[in-house]
Amino acid sequence: MNEIEKLKKEMIKIGRLIFQSGLTDSHGGNISVRYNDYILIKKSGKMLGTLTEEDIVVTTVEENPELDKTASIELKVHRNIYKKLPEVKAVVHAHSPYTVAVSLTTNEIIPLDSEVKFLLGTVPVLSAKQVISSNEVAEKLPELLKKCKIAVVKSHGPFSTGKTLEEAYKYLSAVENSCKIISIVKGMER
C-alpha cells in the first residue's frame, strides 16, 4: 500500500468518527490532508461518515482547475491554510452544533473546563460576510490558526488543524465538548 492509499484510509476512518461523534450533519463538513505538493480532500456533496476512496480527490497545493472541479467547495480555505502554514498536514471542518451555537454569541470561545483551557486556551471566532466557500475566510482563517490549532467561523463551524488527521480530530472533539459544558453552565444559570 502506498502513502496516498494509507492517507485515504485514514481520511475514511476519521470522517466516520467525526460523523459518529455527532460533530457534523450527514453531508456537512470536509476533511483533507497534505502530502508533499498534493492535497487529498473530500469530494463535494459526499457524506463524511461514509467516505470511500473514490470520494477523495487528489489535487495540488497550487490551483489546478482540472483536478479541483469535483473537490469540496471549501478547497480554497484548506488550500490557503496549507500554503500559509506549511507545518499543517491535516485540516478538518465540521458543523459541530454546540460549537456553532456558542460561536453565535461571542468573538472567542473561552473554555470553562480545565482540559481544553490547558490544551488550546482561548479559541478564536471569525466573523465574515460570507462564510461558506468564502475568499474572506480563506484569507483570514490561517492568521487565526497561527495562534490556535482550531478556529471557528461564526455560524458555520470549526476548522481544526494538525500534523495528523487524528490530532485535528482531537481538537475538533475537544472544543465541541467544551462548548457543551459552556451551554450546560449557561442553562444552569437561568
mmCIF file of C-alpha atoms in Angstrom:
data_model
loop_
_atom_site.group_PDB
_atom_site.id
_atom_site.type_symbol
_atom_site.label_atom_id
_atom_site.label_comp_id
_atom_site.label_asym_id
_atom_site.label_seq_id
_atom_site.Cartn_x
_atom_site.Cartn_y
_atom_site.Cartn_z
ATOM 1 C CA MET A 1 0.000 0.000 0.000
ATOM 2 C CA ASN A 2 1.451 3.370 -0.976
ATOM 3 C CA GLU A 3 1.314 6.548 1.138
ATOM 4 C CA ILE A 4 -1.667 8.067 -0.715
ATOM 5 C CA GLU A 5 -3.706 4.885 -0.179
ATOM 6 C CA LYS A 6 -2.820 4.964 3.539
ATOM 7 C CA LEU A 7 -3.883 8.608 3.796
ATOM 8 C CA LYS A 8 -7.190 7.871 2.047
ATOM 9 C CA LYS A 9 -7.901 5.059 4.538
ATOM 10 C CA GLU A 10 -7.114 7.419 7.428
ATOM 11 C CA MET A 11 -9.445 10.065 5.940
ATOM 12 C CA ILE A 12 -12.221 7.476 5.698
ATOM 13 C CA LYS A 13 -11.673 6.433 9.321
ATOM 14 C CA ILE A 14 -11.561 9.977 10.742
ATOM 15 C CA GLY A 15 -14.503 11.111 8.584
ATOM 16 C CA ARG A 16 -16.578 8.262 10.007
ATOM 17 C CA LEU A 17 -15.522 9.153 13.567
ATOM 18 C CA ILE A 18 -16.430 12.827 13.061
ATOM 19 C CA PHE A 19 -19.915 11.860 11.910
ATOM 20 C CA GLN A 20 -20.425 9.131 14.524
ATOM 21 C CA SER A 21 -19.318 11.543 17.250
ATOM 22 C CA GLY A 22 -22.116 13.931 16.268
ATOM 23 C CA LEU A 23 -19.663 16.596 15.179
ATOM 24 C CA THR A 24 -21.410 17.234 11.855
ATOM 25 C CA ASP A 25 -24.597 16.513 9.915
ATOM 26 C CA SER A 26 -24.950 13.873 7.189
ATOM 27 C CA HIS A 27 -23.457 15.840 4.290
ATOM 28 C CA GLY A 28 -21.701 18.589 6.236
ATOM 29 C CA GLY A 29 -18.039 19.102 6.888
ATOM 30 C CA ASN A 30 -14.930 18.220 4.962
ATOM 31 C CA ILE A 31 -11.541 16.698 5.526
ATOM 32 C CA SER A 32 -8.152 16.972 3.861
ATOM 33 C CA VAL A 33 -4.513 16.029 4.204
ATOM 34 C CA ARG A 34 -1.391 17.439 2.629
ATOM 35 C CA TYR A 35 1.146 15.073 1.129
ATOM 36 C CA ASN A 36 4.178 16.835 -0.372
ATOM 37 C CA ASP A 37 2.742 19.101 -3.113
ATOM 38 C CA TYR A 38 -0.643 17.369 -3.093
ATOM 39 C CA ILE A 39 -3.885 17.825 -1.193
ATOM 40 C CA LEU A 40 -6.262 14.919 -0.687
ATOM 41 C CA ILE A 41 -9.754 16.281 0.024
ATOM 42 C CA LYS A 42 -13.321 15.012 0.189
ATOM 43 C CA LYS A 43 -15.366 15.425 -2.967
ATOM 44 C CA SER A 44 -18.146 17.991 -2.878
ATOM 45 C CA GLY A 45 -21.507 16.617 -1.722
ATOM 46 C CA LYS A 46 -20.175 13.336 -0.309
ATOM 47 C CA MET A 47 -21.112 12.173 3.170
ATOM 48 C CA LEU A 48 -18.234 12.432 5.629
ATOM 49 C CA GLY A 49 -19.408 9.383 7.585
ATOM 50 C CA THR A 50 -19.465 7.012 4.595
ATOM 51 C CA LEU A 51 -16.498 8.095 2.510
ATOM 52 C CA THR A 52 -14.903 5.661 0.091
ATOM 53 C CA GLU A 53 -11.565 6.036 -1.668
ATOM 54 C CA GLU A 54 -13.458 7.175 -4.789
ATOM 55 C CA ASP A 55 -14.931 10.063 -2.743
ATOM 56 C CA ILE A 56 -11.491 11.606 -2.236
ATOM 57 C CA VAL A 57 -9.944 13.981 -4.775
ATOM 58 C CA VAL A 58 -6.180 14.260 -5.175
ATOM 59 C CA THR A 59 -5.259 17.764 -6.292
ATOM 60 C CA THR A 60 -2.283 20.069 -5.887
ATOM 61 C CA VAL A 61 -1.371 22.755 -3.359
ATOM 62 C CA GLU A 62 -1.357 25.204 -6.262
ATOM 63 C CA GLU A 63 -4.679 25.767 -8.037
ATOM 64 C CA ASN A 64 -5.454 23.101 -10.626
ATOM 65 C CA PRO A 65 -8.788 23.723 -12.397
ATOM 66 C CA GLU A 66 -8.952 20.220 -13.857
ATOM 67 C CA LEU A 67 -8.343 18.379 -10.572
ATOM 68 C CA ASP A 68 -10.205 20.933 -8.404
ATOM 69 C CA LYS A 69 -13.582 20.752 -10.141
ATOM 70 C CA THR A 70 -15.053 17.899 -8.018
ATOM 71 C CA ALA A 71 -13.371 18.841 -4.732
ATOM 72 C CA SER A 72 -15.140 20.185 -1.661
ATOM 73 C CA ILE A 73 -16.350 23.762 -2.054
ATOM 74 C CA GLU A 74 -14.117 24.579 0.942
ATOM 75 C CA LEU A 75 -10.964 23.638 -1.016
ATOM 76 C CA LYS A 76 -9.892 27.296 -1.218
ATOM 77 C CA VAL A 77 -9.889 27.505 2.603
ATOM 78 C CA HIS A 78 -7.982 24.225 3.057
ATOM 79 C CA ARG A 79 -5.511 25.185 0.310
ATOM 80 C CA ASN A 80 -4.736 28.581 1.824
ATOM 81 C CA ILE A 81 -4.217 27.038 5.263
ATOM 82 C CA TYR A 82 -1.642 24.660 3.752
ATOM 83 C CA LYS A 83 0.042 27.499 1.843
ATOM 84 C CA LYS A 84 0.261 29.852 4.830
ATOM 85 C CA LEU A 85 1.001 27.184 7.482
ATOM 86 C CA PRO A 86 3.384 24.629 5.942
ATOM 87 C CA GLU A 87 3.622 22.703 9.243
ATOM 88 C CA VAL A 88 -0.094 21.797 8.954
ATOM 89 C CA LYS A 89 -0.608 18.377 7.361
ATOM 90 C CA ALA A 90 -4.338 17.871 8.082
ATOM 91 C CA VAL A 91 -7.490 20.017 8.200
ATOM 92 C CA VAL A 92 -10.970 19.008 9.323
ATOM 93 C CA HIS A 93 -14.064 21.188 9.187
ATOM 94 C CA ALA A 94 -17.417 20.317 10.729
ATOM 95 C CA HIS A 95 -20.735 21.912 11.606
ATOM 96 C CA SER A 96 -20.445 20.936 15.274
ATOM 97 C CA PRO A 97 -23.754 22.002 16.865
ATOM 98 C CA TYR A 98 -22.589 23.232 20.271
ATOM 99 C CA THR A 99 -19.542 24.952 18.780
ATOM 100 C CA VAL A 100 -21.679 26.710 16.165
ATOM 101 C CA ALA A 101 -24.222 27.711 18.837
ATOM 102 C CA VAL A 102 -21.564 29.209 21.114
ATOM 103 C CA SER A 103 -19.955 30.989 18.127
ATOM 104 C CA LEU A 104 -23.195 32.907 17.586
ATOM 105 C CA THR A 105 -22.828 34.654 20.948
ATOM 106 C CA THR A 106 -19.129 35.502 21.169
ATOM 107 C CA ASN A 107 -15.981 36.551 19.309
ATOM 108 C CA GLU A 108 -13.857 33.974 21.123
ATOM 109 C CA ILE A 109 -14.604 30.764 22.949
ATOM 110 C CA ILE A 110 -13.183 30.792 26.454
ATOM 111 C CA PRO A 111 -13.244 27.224 27.776
ATOM 112 C CA LEU A 112 -14.639 26.678 31.272
ATOM 113 C CA ASP A 113 -13.130 23.204 31.550
ATOM 114 C CA SER A 114 -9.511 22.806 32.561
ATOM 115 C CA GLU A 115 -8.762 20.236 29.837
ATOM 116 C CA VAL A 116 -9.436 22.472 26.817
ATOM 117 C CA LYS A 117 -8.154 25.548 28.629
ATOM 118 C CA PHE A 118 -4.828 23.703 29.050
ATOM 119 C CA LEU A 119 -4.855 22.085 25.580
ATOM 120 C CA LEU A 120 -5.826 25.101 23.466
ATOM 121 C CA GLY A 121 -6.538 28.184 25.558
ATOM 122 C CA THR A 122 -8.964 30.664 24.024
ATOM 123 C CA VAL A 123 -10.408 29.618 20.646
ATOM 124 C CA PRO A 124 -10.859 32.453 18.125
ATOM 125 C CA VAL A 125 -14.151 33.018 16.292
ATOM 126 C CA LEU A 126 -14.052 34.588 12.825
ATOM 127 C CA SER A 127 -16.933 36.763 11.629
ATOM 128 C CA ALA A 128 -17.225 37.028 7.857
ATOM 129 C CA LYS A 129 -19.799 38.459 5.444
ATOM 130 C CA GLN A 130 -19.914 35.167 3.549
ATOM 131 C CA VAL A 131 -18.976 32.042 5.478
ATOM 132 C CA ILE A 132 -19.377 29.167 3.004
ATOM 133 C CA SER A 133 -16.685 28.757 0.330
ATOM 134 C CA SER A 134 -15.519 32.260 1.140
ATOM 135 C CA ASN A 135 -12.439 34.092 -0.100
ATOM 136 C CA GLU A 136 -12.605 36.195 3.076
ATOM 137 C CA VAL A 137 -12.494 33.084 5.273
ATOM 138 C CA ALA A 138 -9.695 31.595 3.141
ATOM 139 C CA GLU A 139 -7.666 34.771 3.647
ATOM 140 C CA LYS A 140 -8.322 35.434 7.359
ATOM 141 C CA LEU A 141 -8.515 31.942 8.866
ATOM 142 C CA PRO A 142 -4.810 30.999 8.538
ATOM 143 C CA GLU A 143 -3.874 34.047 10.635
ATOM 144 C CA LEU A 144 -6.118 32.815 13.470
ATOM 145 C CA LEU A 145 -4.766 29.276 13.105
ATOM 146 C CA LYS A 146 -1.246 30.588 13.726
ATOM 147 C CA LYS A 147 -2.384 31.367 17.289
ATOM 148 C CA CYS A 148 -4.549 28.296 17.948
ATOM 149 C CA LYS A 149 -4.816 24.872 16.282
ATOM 150 C CA ILE A 150 -8.557 25.434 15.774
ATOM 151 C CA ALA A 151 -10.694 28.445 14.881
ATOM 152 C CA VAL A 152 -14.439 28.750 14.423
ATOM 153 C CA VAL A 153 -16.194 30.522 11.581
ATOM 154 C CA LYS A 154 -19.203 32.180 13.226
ATOM 155 C CA SER A 155 -22.470 30.384 12.344
ATOM 156 C CA HIS A 156 -20.597 27.874 10.145
ATOM 157 C CA GLY A 157 -18.299 25.778 12.308
ATOM 158 C CA PRO A 158 -14.750 24.963 13.322
ATOM 159 C CA PHE A 159 -11.698 24.366 11.142
ATOM 160 C CA SER A 160 -9.162 22.290 13.029
ATOM 161 C CA THR A 161 -5.557 21.590 12.060
ATOM 162 C CA GLY A 162 -2.845 19.150 12.975
ATOM 163 C CA LYS A 163 0.225 17.260 11.910
ATOM 164 C CA THR A 164 -2.122 14.269 11.536
ATOM 165 C CA LEU A 165 -5.838 13.797 10.999
ATOM 166 C CA GLU A 166 -6.136 12.298 14.456
ATOM 167 C CA GLU A 167 -4.639 15.425 16.010
ATOM 168 C CA ALA A 168 -7.042 17.687 14.085
ATOM 169 C CA TYR A 169 -9.953 15.434 15.136
ATOM 170 C CA LYS A 170 -8.817 15.639 18.770
ATOM 171 C CA TYR A 171 -9.073 19.455 18.782
ATOM 172 C CA LEU A 172 -12.429 19.387 16.967
ATOM 173 C CA SER A 173 -13.841 16.961 19.529
ATOM 174 C CA ALA A 174 -12.321 18.800 22.499
ATOM 175 C CA VAL A 175 -13.791 22.169 21.504
ATOM 176 C CA GLU A 176 -17.235 20.646 20.913
ATOM 177 C CA ASN A 177 -17.099 19.063 24.369
ATOM 178 C CA SER A 178 -16.029 22.380 25.865
ATOM 179 C CA CYS A 179 -18.906 24.169 24.120
ATOM 180 C CA LYS A 180 -21.334 21.573 25.541
ATOM 181 C CA ILE A 181 -20.018 22.425 29.004
ATOM 182 C CA ILE A 182 -20.423 26.151 28.319
ATOM 183 C CA SER A 183 -24.019 25.519 27.170
ATOM 184 C CA ILE A 184 -24.831 23.386 30.231
ATOM 185 C CA VAL A 185 -23.420 26.008 32.594
ATOM 186 C CA LYS A 186 -25.350 28.818 30.867
ATOM 187 C CA GLY A 187 -28.522 26.721 31.164
ATOM 188 C CA MET A 188 -27.909 26.174 34.905
ATOM 189 C CA GLU A 189 -27.507 29.924 35.448
ATOM 190 C CA ARG A 190 -31.079 30.650 34.317
#
